[in-house]
């Protein structure tokens, strides 16, 4: 069913079994941690991935419903598993979180839980945003301002949005018991103060931990290759790369834009095995781009740092900000991001 | 007032042999005199120490004087006014001096408290009485209840009421029981309406409130009060306490600075210190809501959290959710739950271990040794997984050599590592998250940042076989070792020695669960430790007594007896061979040897099937002599390296033809 295969290995190898597990008293946790624990290896292996295609599950997703997820800049965080989170209590979570936010914003003034406040927090499930059936349901949190005037009935405007999801998170799901809900990818849009409040509440309530998810140049180049490889009916944006050169007094940014069809053509020439993307292909793709640049401008881009990649599918910045432009490959993009998030947790 | 001050300055607490243990004090002698001569007597008294016998008389006389004074107050004021003031003053002074010197007995407090609040005497007298209402040992709950009943009558003036509440707050810990007082909660709560009393009543309620007292209507009342009076620190404190007990009713941000109540204790402060000393109690700690530290963080923390290690907070929303219909069992268990914050001593932990409410963020256990005890013995997987995730993420985020601009936070990270190491020392075991952190961070470490803490983390590395750990930890350490100062070299050696000690200690605790493989490791480590001792020429704290070696040899003999010579359970072993006869196993002697052992039987059969396929029946007892040696080779080839090592090192056998 899922045409998107889980990548075979991440750049770490599993630890050899430890003596402790042979003892009669080895706890299930130790056995589980064994699968989680990975050692740094000195030789990076070559991962292979499938090109993101439409997953069958996504047919269930109503494009209208997910339209609000597109064309928005999301800040990424990785999230450790939530303890004793329940999808049946979403209404209560809304109540408590609203009271919490209002109480924190007006320092020192207590707020009764459940009373009418000037903001409202809504929890809702996002159906269909998952890779396999095993993945937990994604859910969305929104802060809305509520108008106090009785004459206006409609909901106020959305002040902040955040959503939690897990796409193909099998490697993490295997390591936790039923008390935990694994939603390792968190995306937030809105004021940083609100993100802080929501995050603090979740951390206190479900004993989880948010970490900003940074994307390094290695992963950015993978994204560039994978997204360029995606078949598109029409292109909505140029393919653009941004490199940063640290120099004084101000860093130098080099922006390199290519026509998306040219990029696709380049990729097709590099790409060999159908349905798979290998490290060599990615490296070759980037080398071609860099050498082309060098031919014209005599600048070695490999000596600089890739900080941003932008294609018609999505764009990503190294500081963990992304924007998804195409709903057809939404799951594919999220799957890769989930993988990065899980990598950061483990 | 002046007499009292002199009392304080000349106090030399010395326990006497008398049963009522009056402190040696000159004023006992002083009270013998008529109070009209009080000034001259006091000057006299300070000069020379008093004999015990004289002091005994003095004490008795003081006691009598006190009784007279108390009777006087009880009876109430006389109608005649001429001598009234002088007698009143005399008796007041008596009471005050005894109170400040030794404290008043519960019965005396009972009477005097009622006198003070009943308004029989003027407010000046009431004030003086309350100010000297210092207990000798404790205060009876009934006295307080009676006193409170006087408040309803309205006989005493406002300032007396204020003083009474301040007195309640200061003396709270000395009231013997508080159940009846708690039943009067509603009355105290209603007193909040009085603006003058409000701060003090808040403070008193802060001490008195239990979870059962927190009700929605009270929450609403407090919020109305807050709306009326604004952001008052005492209201904020009480609201925070209500939130602590029931976060589903109310939400309030925690106060940034320490909770601020007007200090009610200072009127009685020195006397209280003396009372506590008398009762040999440690200074009590009031229930503190966990607040952030007072010091300002050098850098802005992520999401404005106060500290790296989460604050201990047991009351969590997640427990309250979904409790639409509470079952009886829920109700009972909820009422009996003992929260982590209340945990103050080890006996308390033992009594309440079955109903302990754990913190909502497991990271908080790092700062609490009692909770560390708990997670150590109750090996709950969820708890450990929560702690694992929090600790590994925090270490990863805070590690200062991962990111260039993190170097300013070295002090903070060092303190954090210190806390972790303290916890590991306490548990005598390393954390799994630290192991993962070491694997990831050691390649990036410069050998300089947080050196002592980092190397200590290495010494708590969990037990593993040397070959696994070598490439990732020891090789990297070796690289740093060879290129560093002599001080670094010594630190590394020191910590590796501690690592070895920890491993040995860990093994010696687990000795009954040993497998063969492990025992050879034990042997290796023992001999290595011995060599290590010689090399370092240092007297190790961990002295291997001959008893340890004896024990080791005993186990060795037992194992060889089981596996090899088919002579298990010689004298001195734990099992009585009769047991086997009882359960019907006749041939127990060979039942645990290399061939017949349940774990190895399958190997024996495979060996026979492989090497002697022509034989019709598979008879494992036929493995002896030449076949035994072949069988041994087969076992070694199947990967039982530990067994090989054990046999080669512990058993010398001549090949039997």
XYZ file of C-alpha atoms in Angstrom, chain B residues 142-394:
253
model
C -9.170 22.681 71.666
C -7.732 25.901 73.013
C -7.539 27.249 69.526
C -11.064 26.160 68.732
C -12.356 27.812 71.850
C -10.427 30.942 71.060
C -11.859 31.042 67.570
C -15.341 30.763 68.981
C -14.696 34.014 70.807
C -14.014 35.680 67.487
C -17.584 35.045 66.478
C -18.890 36.878 69.485
C -17.166 40.045 68.447
C -15.878 41.002 71.824
C -12.349 41.731 70.841
C -11.220 44.602 68.732
C -9.723 44.512 65.274
C -6.102 44.795 66.280
C -6.456 41.880 68.668
C -7.922 39.797 65.872
C -4.976 40.664 63.666
C -2.573 39.739 66.402
C -4.405 36.499 66.994
C -4.073 35.478 63.363
C -0.401 36.378 63.372
C -0.024 34.286 66.459
C -1.802 31.350 64.762
C 0.591 31.559 61.825
C 3.669 31.760 64.017
C 2.564 28.937 66.303
C 1.060 26.753 63.598
C 3.536 23.968 63.951
C 3.071 23.703 67.682
C -0.634 23.045 67.553
C -0.873 19.358 68.254
C -3.735 18.402 65.927
C -5.369 20.348 63.206
C -8.390 18.292 62.217
C -10.870 20.295 64.256
C -9.328 23.523 63.144
C -9.632 22.378 59.570
C -13.339 21.822 60.132
C -13.566 25.531 60.821
C -12.092 26.269 57.419
C -15.264 27.929 56.214
C -15.192 30.388 59.065
C -11.638 31.408 58.361
C -12.396 31.668 54.704
C -15.268 34.022 55.411
C -12.896 36.256 57.374
C -11.134 37.036 54.141
C -13.780 39.631 53.498
C -12.288 41.818 56.186
C -9.676 43.956 54.469
C -7.491 44.346 57.528
C -7.467 40.654 58.299
C -7.129 39.464 54.728
C -3.322 39.208 54.430
C -2.991 37.324 57.692
C -5.924 35.044 57.109
C -4.467 34.257 53.690
C -1.228 33.268 55.300
C -3.004 31.126 57.837
C -5.134 29.451 55.171
C -1.985 28.853 53.170
C -0.734 26.718 56.022
C -4.050 25.100 56.835
C -5.435 24.258 53.407
C -5.683 20.653 52.380
C -6.850 19.265 49.108
C -10.373 18.682 50.427
C -10.771 22.334 51.233
C -10.375 23.415 47.635
C -13.863 23.795 46.257
C -15.123 25.579 43.162
C -17.155 28.128 45.102
C -14.108 29.040 47.148
C -12.114 29.456 43.976
C -14.711 31.831 42.660
C -14.716 33.771 45.880
C -10.976 34.174 45.727
C -11.159 35.356 42.155
C -13.760 37.935 43.128
C -11.498 39.050 45.922
C -8.669 39.325 43.479
C -10.794 41.427 41.203
C -11.604 43.681 44.121
C -8.159 44.003 45.618
C -5.943 43.577 42.604
C -2.702 41.676 42.352
C -1.815 41.079 45.948
C 1.063 38.732 46.700
C -0.772 36.989 49.518
C -3.795 36.307 47.330
C -1.476 35.138 44.598
C 0.135 32.734 47.039
C -3.161 31.261 48.164
C -4.390 30.972 44.585
C -1.175 29.208 43.603
C -1.744 26.763 46.440
C -5.290 26.145 45.229
C -3.953 25.558 41.753
C -1.403 23.158 43.149
C -4.110 21.093 44.790
C -6.544 21.202 41.904
C -5.274 22.511 38.600
C -8.550 21.719 36.897
C -10.310 24.572 38.630
C -7.885 27.384 38.330
C -4.888 28.480 36.370
C -2.394 31.030 37.536
C 1.178 31.810 36.643
C 3.640 30.985 39.340
C 5.091 33.924 41.203
C 8.518 34.882 40.001
C 9.955 35.810 43.353
C 9.496 33.927 46.571
C 6.027 33.946 47.945
C 5.657 37.016 49.996
C 3.668 37.085 53.144
C 4.042 39.680 55.793
C 6.326 38.233 58.345
C 4.183 37.218 61.281
C 6.852 35.358 63.085
C 9.134 38.134 64.074
C 7.258 38.979 67.229
C 7.985 35.582 68.626
C 10.993 34.601 66.623
C 13.661 34.146 69.256
C 11.288 32.445 71.632
C 10.261 30.017 68.911
C 13.849 29.094 68.316
C 14.152 28.249 71.971
C 10.939 26.207 71.904
C 12.159 24.191 68.978
C 15.443 23.572 70.673
C 13.625 22.387 73.733
C 11.508 20.011 71.738
C 14.567 19.058 69.723
C 12.873 19.586 66.465
C 14.587 20.724 63.355
C 13.350 23.981 61.942
C 10.237 23.194 60.015
C 9.990 23.929 56.354
C 6.669 25.331 55.327
C 5.074 23.808 52.274
C 6.842 25.629 49.553
C 5.535 25.827 46.066
C 8.475 25.209 43.885
C 9.595 28.442 42.409
C 12.388 29.414 40.163
C 15.710 30.403 41.618
C 16.176 33.957 42.688
C 19.306 34.491 40.625
C 18.872 35.847 37.161
C 19.980 33.539 34.386
C 22.920 34.840 32.384
C 21.202 34.050 29.130
C 17.624 33.823 28.049
C 16.533 30.252 28.473
C 14.502 28.543 25.850
C 10.855 29.415 26.434
C 11.638 31.304 29.625
C 11.788 28.235 31.785
C 13.335 28.989 35.128
C 15.750 26.124 35.369
C 17.158 23.250 33.381
C 15.815 20.644 35.740
C 12.023 20.780 35.807
C 10.339 21.837 38.972
C 8.770 19.074 41.027
C 5.045 19.182 40.479
C 2.897 16.192 41.130
C -0.483 17.649 40.431
C -1.030 17.169 36.797
C -3.931 17.709 34.520
C -3.586 14.356 32.925
C -4.732 12.593 36.048
C -7.883 14.643 36.298
C -9.011 14.127 32.749
C -11.833 11.882 31.837
C -13.039 11.561 35.406
C -16.597 12.006 34.416
C -17.930 9.304 36.632
C -15.639 8.644 39.544
C -15.669 5.168 40.832
C -15.298 4.479 44.499
C -11.837 3.095 44.020
C -10.776 6.258 42.229
C -12.176 8.364 44.991
C -10.420 6.398 47.665
C -7.115 6.281 45.900
C -7.309 9.934 45.023
C -7.795 10.903 48.592
C -4.949 8.795 49.773
C -2.429 9.820 47.189
C 0.706 11.198 48.660
C 2.348 13.776 46.503
C 6.027 13.928 45.792
C 6.349 17.408 47.186
C 5.206 16.289 50.611
C 7.914 13.675 50.747
C 10.420 14.768 53.315
C 11.962 11.706 54.859
C 12.759 8.125 54.062
C 10.256 6.623 56.535
C 7.572 8.700 54.863
C 8.546 7.209 51.531
C 8.289 3.702 52.899
C 4.873 4.332 54.405
C 3.457 5.887 51.278
C 5.240 4.020 48.550
C 2.064 2.364 47.339
C 0.210 5.596 46.731
C 2.935 7.962 45.764
C 2.037 10.571 43.189
C 4.896 10.967 40.859
C 6.013 14.222 39.305
C 4.450 15.168 36.007
C 7.950 15.749 34.621
C 10.268 12.918 35.564
C 13.344 15.060 35.180
C 12.526 16.573 38.544
C 13.709 13.434 40.347
C 17.300 14.446 39.736
C 17.020 16.958 42.524
C 15.196 14.737 44.956
C 17.029 11.850 46.545
C 13.881 10.216 47.919
C 12.287 10.024 44.499
C 15.541 8.633 43.139
C 15.204 5.849 45.693
C 11.732 5.265 44.381
C 12.595 4.969 40.718
C 15.505 2.768 41.633
C 13.407 0.106 43.312
C 10.181 0.469 41.368
C 11.540 -0.277 37.956
C 8.569 1.063 36.042
C 9.328 1.138 32.361
C 7.305 4.237 31.611
C 9.060 6.253 34.285
C 12.462 5.240 33.069
C 11.587 5.919 29.466
C 10.314 9.382 30.322
C 13.484 10.131 32.244
C 15.583 8.724 29.432
C 14.017 10.952 26.799
C 14.157 14.097 28.894
C 17.745 13.565 29.965
C 19.082 12.695 26.541
C 17.328 15.623 24.901
C 18.493 18.058 27.567
